[in-house]
XYZ file of C-alpha atoms in Angstrom:
277
model
C 177.135 1.082 153.719
C 176.015 3.202 156.601
C 176.450 6.320 154.467
C 174.330 4.905 151.652
C 171.533 4.088 154.128
C 171.643 7.543 155.625
C 171.477 9.153 152.184
C 168.519 6.964 151.141
C 166.678 7.736 154.391
C 167.226 11.441 153.852
C 165.809 11.183 150.321
C 162.738 9.371 151.695
C 162.263 11.988 154.375
C 162.531 14.794 151.809
C 160.020 13.072 149.554
C 157.619 12.559 152.447
C 157.908 16.216 153.436
C 157.283 17.367 149.899
C 154.274 15.129 149.597
C 152.923 16.363 152.891
C 153.513 19.932 151.821
C 151.646 19.310 148.546
C 148.771 17.695 150.453
C 148.600 20.601 152.861
C 148.742 23.049 149.964
C 146.021 21.150 148.170
C 143.862 21.053 151.273
C 144.467 24.782 151.723
C 143.402 25.472 148.149
C 140.328 23.267 148.613
C 139.540 25.075 151.852
C 139.861 28.458 150.160
C 137.680 27.299 147.299
C 135.228 25.942 149.831
C 135.081 29.268 151.607
C 134.485 31.094 148.325
C 131.963 28.627 146.958
C 130.465 27.661 150.348
C 127.024 29.076 149.638
C 126.866 27.459 146.226
C 128.163 24.080 147.616
C 125.666 24.108 150.509
C 122.899 25.029 148.106
C 123.788 22.193 145.725
C 124.042 19.678 148.620
C 120.677 20.798 149.991
C 118.966 20.723 146.619
C 120.383 17.282 145.620
C 119.797 15.770 149.136
C 123.289 14.304 148.925
C 123.565 13.509 152.673
C 120.075 11.930 152.781
C 120.979 9.533 150.021
C 124.469 8.653 151.323
C 124.205 8.976 155.094
C 120.428 8.987 155.591
C 120.338 12.460 157.239
C 121.286 15.964 156.300
C 123.434 18.042 158.713
C 121.630 20.986 160.313
C 124.159 23.418 158.887
C 123.153 22.449 155.368
C 119.484 22.048 156.289
C 119.295 25.601 157.652
C 121.170 27.045 154.730
C 118.908 29.226 152.561
C 119.107 28.335 148.965
C 119.746 31.420 146.850
C 117.038 31.156 144.271
C 116.420 33.881 141.810
C 113.579 36.139 142.883
C 110.368 35.571 141.120
C 109.547 38.255 138.710
C 106.665 40.443 139.780
C 103.470 40.018 137.890
C 101.071 42.926 137.779
C 97.530 41.855 136.864
C 95.634 44.319 134.684
C 91.932 44.740 134.356
C 89.967 44.031 131.185
C 92.346 41.945 129.120
C 94.495 40.201 131.694
C 98.038 40.724 130.528
C 100.948 39.959 132.777
C 104.005 42.108 132.518
C 107.177 40.664 133.860
C 109.316 43.251 135.564
C 112.945 42.442 135.750
C 114.669 43.370 139.000
C 116.270 46.708 138.621
C 119.983 46.669 138.839
C 121.343 49.838 140.216
C 124.132 51.087 138.125
C 126.504 53.538 139.530
C 128.005 55.843 137.023
C 131.039 57.687 137.980
C 131.392 61.179 136.676
C 134.813 61.864 135.432
C 135.842 65.344 134.550
C 137.402 65.272 131.146
C 139.682 68.076 130.450
C 139.148 69.550 127.041
C 142.132 69.456 124.832
C 141.418 72.913 123.560
C 141.751 75.773 126.007
C 138.523 77.392 127.047
C 137.951 80.824 125.731
C 136.274 83.136 128.143
C 133.217 84.539 126.509
C 133.040 88.238 126.994
C 129.547 89.632 127.343
C 128.461 91.265 124.165
C 128.004 94.920 124.778
C 124.819 96.287 123.352
C 125.353 99.281 121.174
C 124.659 102.362 123.114
C 121.530 104.058 122.037
C 122.399 107.238 120.301
C 120.572 110.102 121.808
C 119.550 112.570 119.201
C 120.927 115.866 120.146
C 118.208 118.326 120.356
C 118.959 121.056 118.008
C 118.698 124.385 119.602
C 115.583 125.851 118.244
C 116.473 129.153 116.834
C 113.597 131.544 116.739
C 112.376 131.691 113.217
C 112.589 135.115 111.854
C 109.347 136.258 110.321
C 109.458 136.024 106.605
C 109.739 139.344 104.980
C 106.564 139.821 103.084
C 107.115 141.362 99.750
C 105.079 144.524 99.570
C 102.266 144.399 97.057
C 102.802 146.087 93.765
C 101.487 149.591 93.672
C 100.486 152.033 91.025
C 99.761 155.733 90.920
C 96.334 157.025 89.983
C 95.057 160.542 89.406
C 91.810 161.679 90.953
C 89.918 164.856 90.088
C 88.517 166.914 92.952
C 87.531 170.593 93.133
C 88.390 173.678 95.170
C 86.008 176.503 96.057
C 87.598 179.931 96.097
C 86.633 182.801 98.374
C 84.429 184.329 95.689
C 82.540 181.059 95.286
C 84.102 179.911 92.035
C 84.823 176.201 91.634
C 88.249 175.172 90.328
C 89.426 171.736 89.207
C 92.171 170.039 91.265
C 94.014 166.885 90.066
C 95.717 164.887 92.867
C 97.921 161.808 92.678
C 97.430 158.845 95.003
C 99.442 155.611 95.325
C 97.247 152.522 95.484
C 97.691 148.739 95.279
C 97.456 147.281 91.830
C 94.340 145.279 91.001
C 92.646 143.730 88.032
C 90.143 146.578 87.627
C 92.103 149.814 87.912
C 89.372 151.961 86.295
C 86.675 150.691 88.656
C 89.007 151.192 91.626
C 89.777 154.795 90.644
C 86.090 155.727 90.180
C 85.173 154.167 93.550
C 87.981 156.134 95.254
C 86.649 159.287 93.583
C 83.118 158.633 94.901
C 84.477 158.314 98.464
C 85.816 161.853 98.282
C 89.210 163.379 99.141
C 91.465 162.095 101.946
C 91.903 165.193 104.079
C 94.781 163.591 106.009
C 96.929 164.035 102.917
C 98.343 167.496 102.406
C 97.586 167.485 98.682
C 93.883 166.791 99.335
C 93.435 168.803 102.506
C 91.387 171.656 100.963
C 89.729 169.574 98.263
C 86.030 168.715 98.066
C 83.790 166.730 95.721
C 80.513 167.892 94.157
C 79.411 164.377 93.214
C 76.136 163.711 95.102
C 76.326 161.546 98.189
C 74.981 158.036 97.685
C 76.230 157.827 94.111
C 77.383 154.294 93.289
C 79.161 152.796 90.307
C 77.101 149.819 89.117
C 79.346 148.650 86.272
C 82.238 149.747 84.081
C 83.726 148.606 80.791
C 86.027 150.037 78.134
C 85.333 149.493 74.445
C 87.120 151.165 71.538
C 88.559 153.859 73.831
C 85.179 154.648 75.367
C 84.573 153.925 79.067
C 80.952 152.977 79.709
C 80.285 153.924 83.344
C 76.904 152.915 84.785
C 75.731 154.820 87.900
C 72.617 154.724 90.041
C 70.093 157.581 89.780
C 71.590 159.373 92.824
C 73.995 161.026 90.348
C 71.100 163.076 88.905
C 70.235 164.941 92.120
C 72.896 167.536 92.938
C 72.636 170.076 95.771
C 74.882 172.516 93.912
C 72.424 172.839 91.041
C 73.345 172.827 87.349
C 76.910 173.971 88.021
C 77.339 171.132 90.498
C 76.149 168.629 87.879
C 78.623 169.976 85.327
C 81.582 169.756 87.734
C 80.545 166.276 88.946
C 80.675 165.055 85.317
C 84.018 166.860 84.946
C 85.436 164.978 87.949
C 84.326 161.625 86.488
C 85.621 162.290 82.957
C 89.045 163.650 84.085
C 89.557 160.715 86.474
C 88.639 158.086 83.820
C 90.600 159.626 80.942
C 93.839 159.543 82.974
C 94.121 155.921 81.714
C 95.736 155.616 78.308
C 93.039 153.219 77.107
C 90.232 155.706 77.790
C 89.624 158.661 75.492
C 86.030 159.524 76.438
C 83.286 158.504 78.887
C 79.701 157.491 78.218
C 77.543 158.082 81.303
C 74.704 155.591 81.922
C 71.996 155.901 84.584
C 70.670 152.598 85.924
C 71.929 150.967 82.732
C 70.088 153.412 80.473
C 71.546 155.970 78.086
C 69.998 159.408 78.684
C 70.411 162.733 76.887
C 70.684 164.931 79.987
C 71.740 164.458 83.545
C 68.478 165.460 85.234
C 65.814 167.692 83.674
C 68.048 170.726 83.398
C 71.423 169.073 83.513
C 74.471 168.639 81.343
C 74.366 166.769 78.051
C 75.204 163.032 78.487
C 73.624 161.679 75.282
C 77.102 161.050 73.773
C 80.576 160.221 75.126
C 82.226 163.119 76.973
C 85.914 164.019 76.849
C 88.105 166.625 78.523
C 87.330 169.021 75.678
C 83.721 169.260 76.871
C 84.752 171.133 80.038
C-alpha cells in the first residue's frame, strides 16, 4: 500500500511540475510578445483608455507613452487655384550593387590603328632636256648680181643662196636681190648690184608663165646710165626666171605698164626673157 501511495504522489508531483513548467513557458512567451509588441500594446491601451474605464486611472508609464501615429502628409498651398498636393513620406531605399560576372569572357578591345598616311614620294625632278627644234625647211634660190672687171666691163654673176621656205618664194627672191650681195659669203664677196638704191617691190604675181613685177619709180633712175638700166633689168629677169613657173617678166612701174624704163632706157613694153640680154 505504501508503494502505491508513493507512486501516486510521484505522479502528482510530476504533473504539477509539468504544469508549472508550461505556465512559466507561457508567461515567458507572453513576456517576449509583450516586449516585441510593447509599443503597440501601450498605444492601444492609451487610445482606448482601458485603465480609466476599469481602474479609474491610467498608469504614468502608459500616459507618457507617445502614440505612434502616422505623420500627416505635407500639404503645399499653391497660389491662384488652390490645389493641395499630398506628398508621401519618402522611403529611402538602399540598393546594393552586386557585381555580376559575365558568362562570356571579356575580349580586350585593341585600339584601332589608323592607317598611316602615305607620303607621296617626291619624284626626283630630272632636268627637262630642251626639245630639239626641228630646223625649218630650206630651199635654194639663185640670185643674179654683176662683176665689174678692171677694164670697166660689167659681167653677170649667178650665185646660189640657201633660204627658209615660205609661201611667196618669188617675192622673197626679188627682195633679197634688192638688198644686194652678202659680202660675208665667199661666192658674193666681189659681187655688186646696179639696181638703184631705194627700189622696192610693190607686188608680184605669176600668170601663164609671166611674172608681173610691180616696182616703185626709183627703178627708173640709175647712176650707171643706160648700161646700168639694162643690167638692172637683166638681174631682175635672171633671178625671176630661175623658177620653173616663170618664163618671162613684165616690168610695171607704180602699177603702170610703160614702154621704156626712163626716157632713154631699155624696152619694157612687153615681157622680157633671158634671150633679151
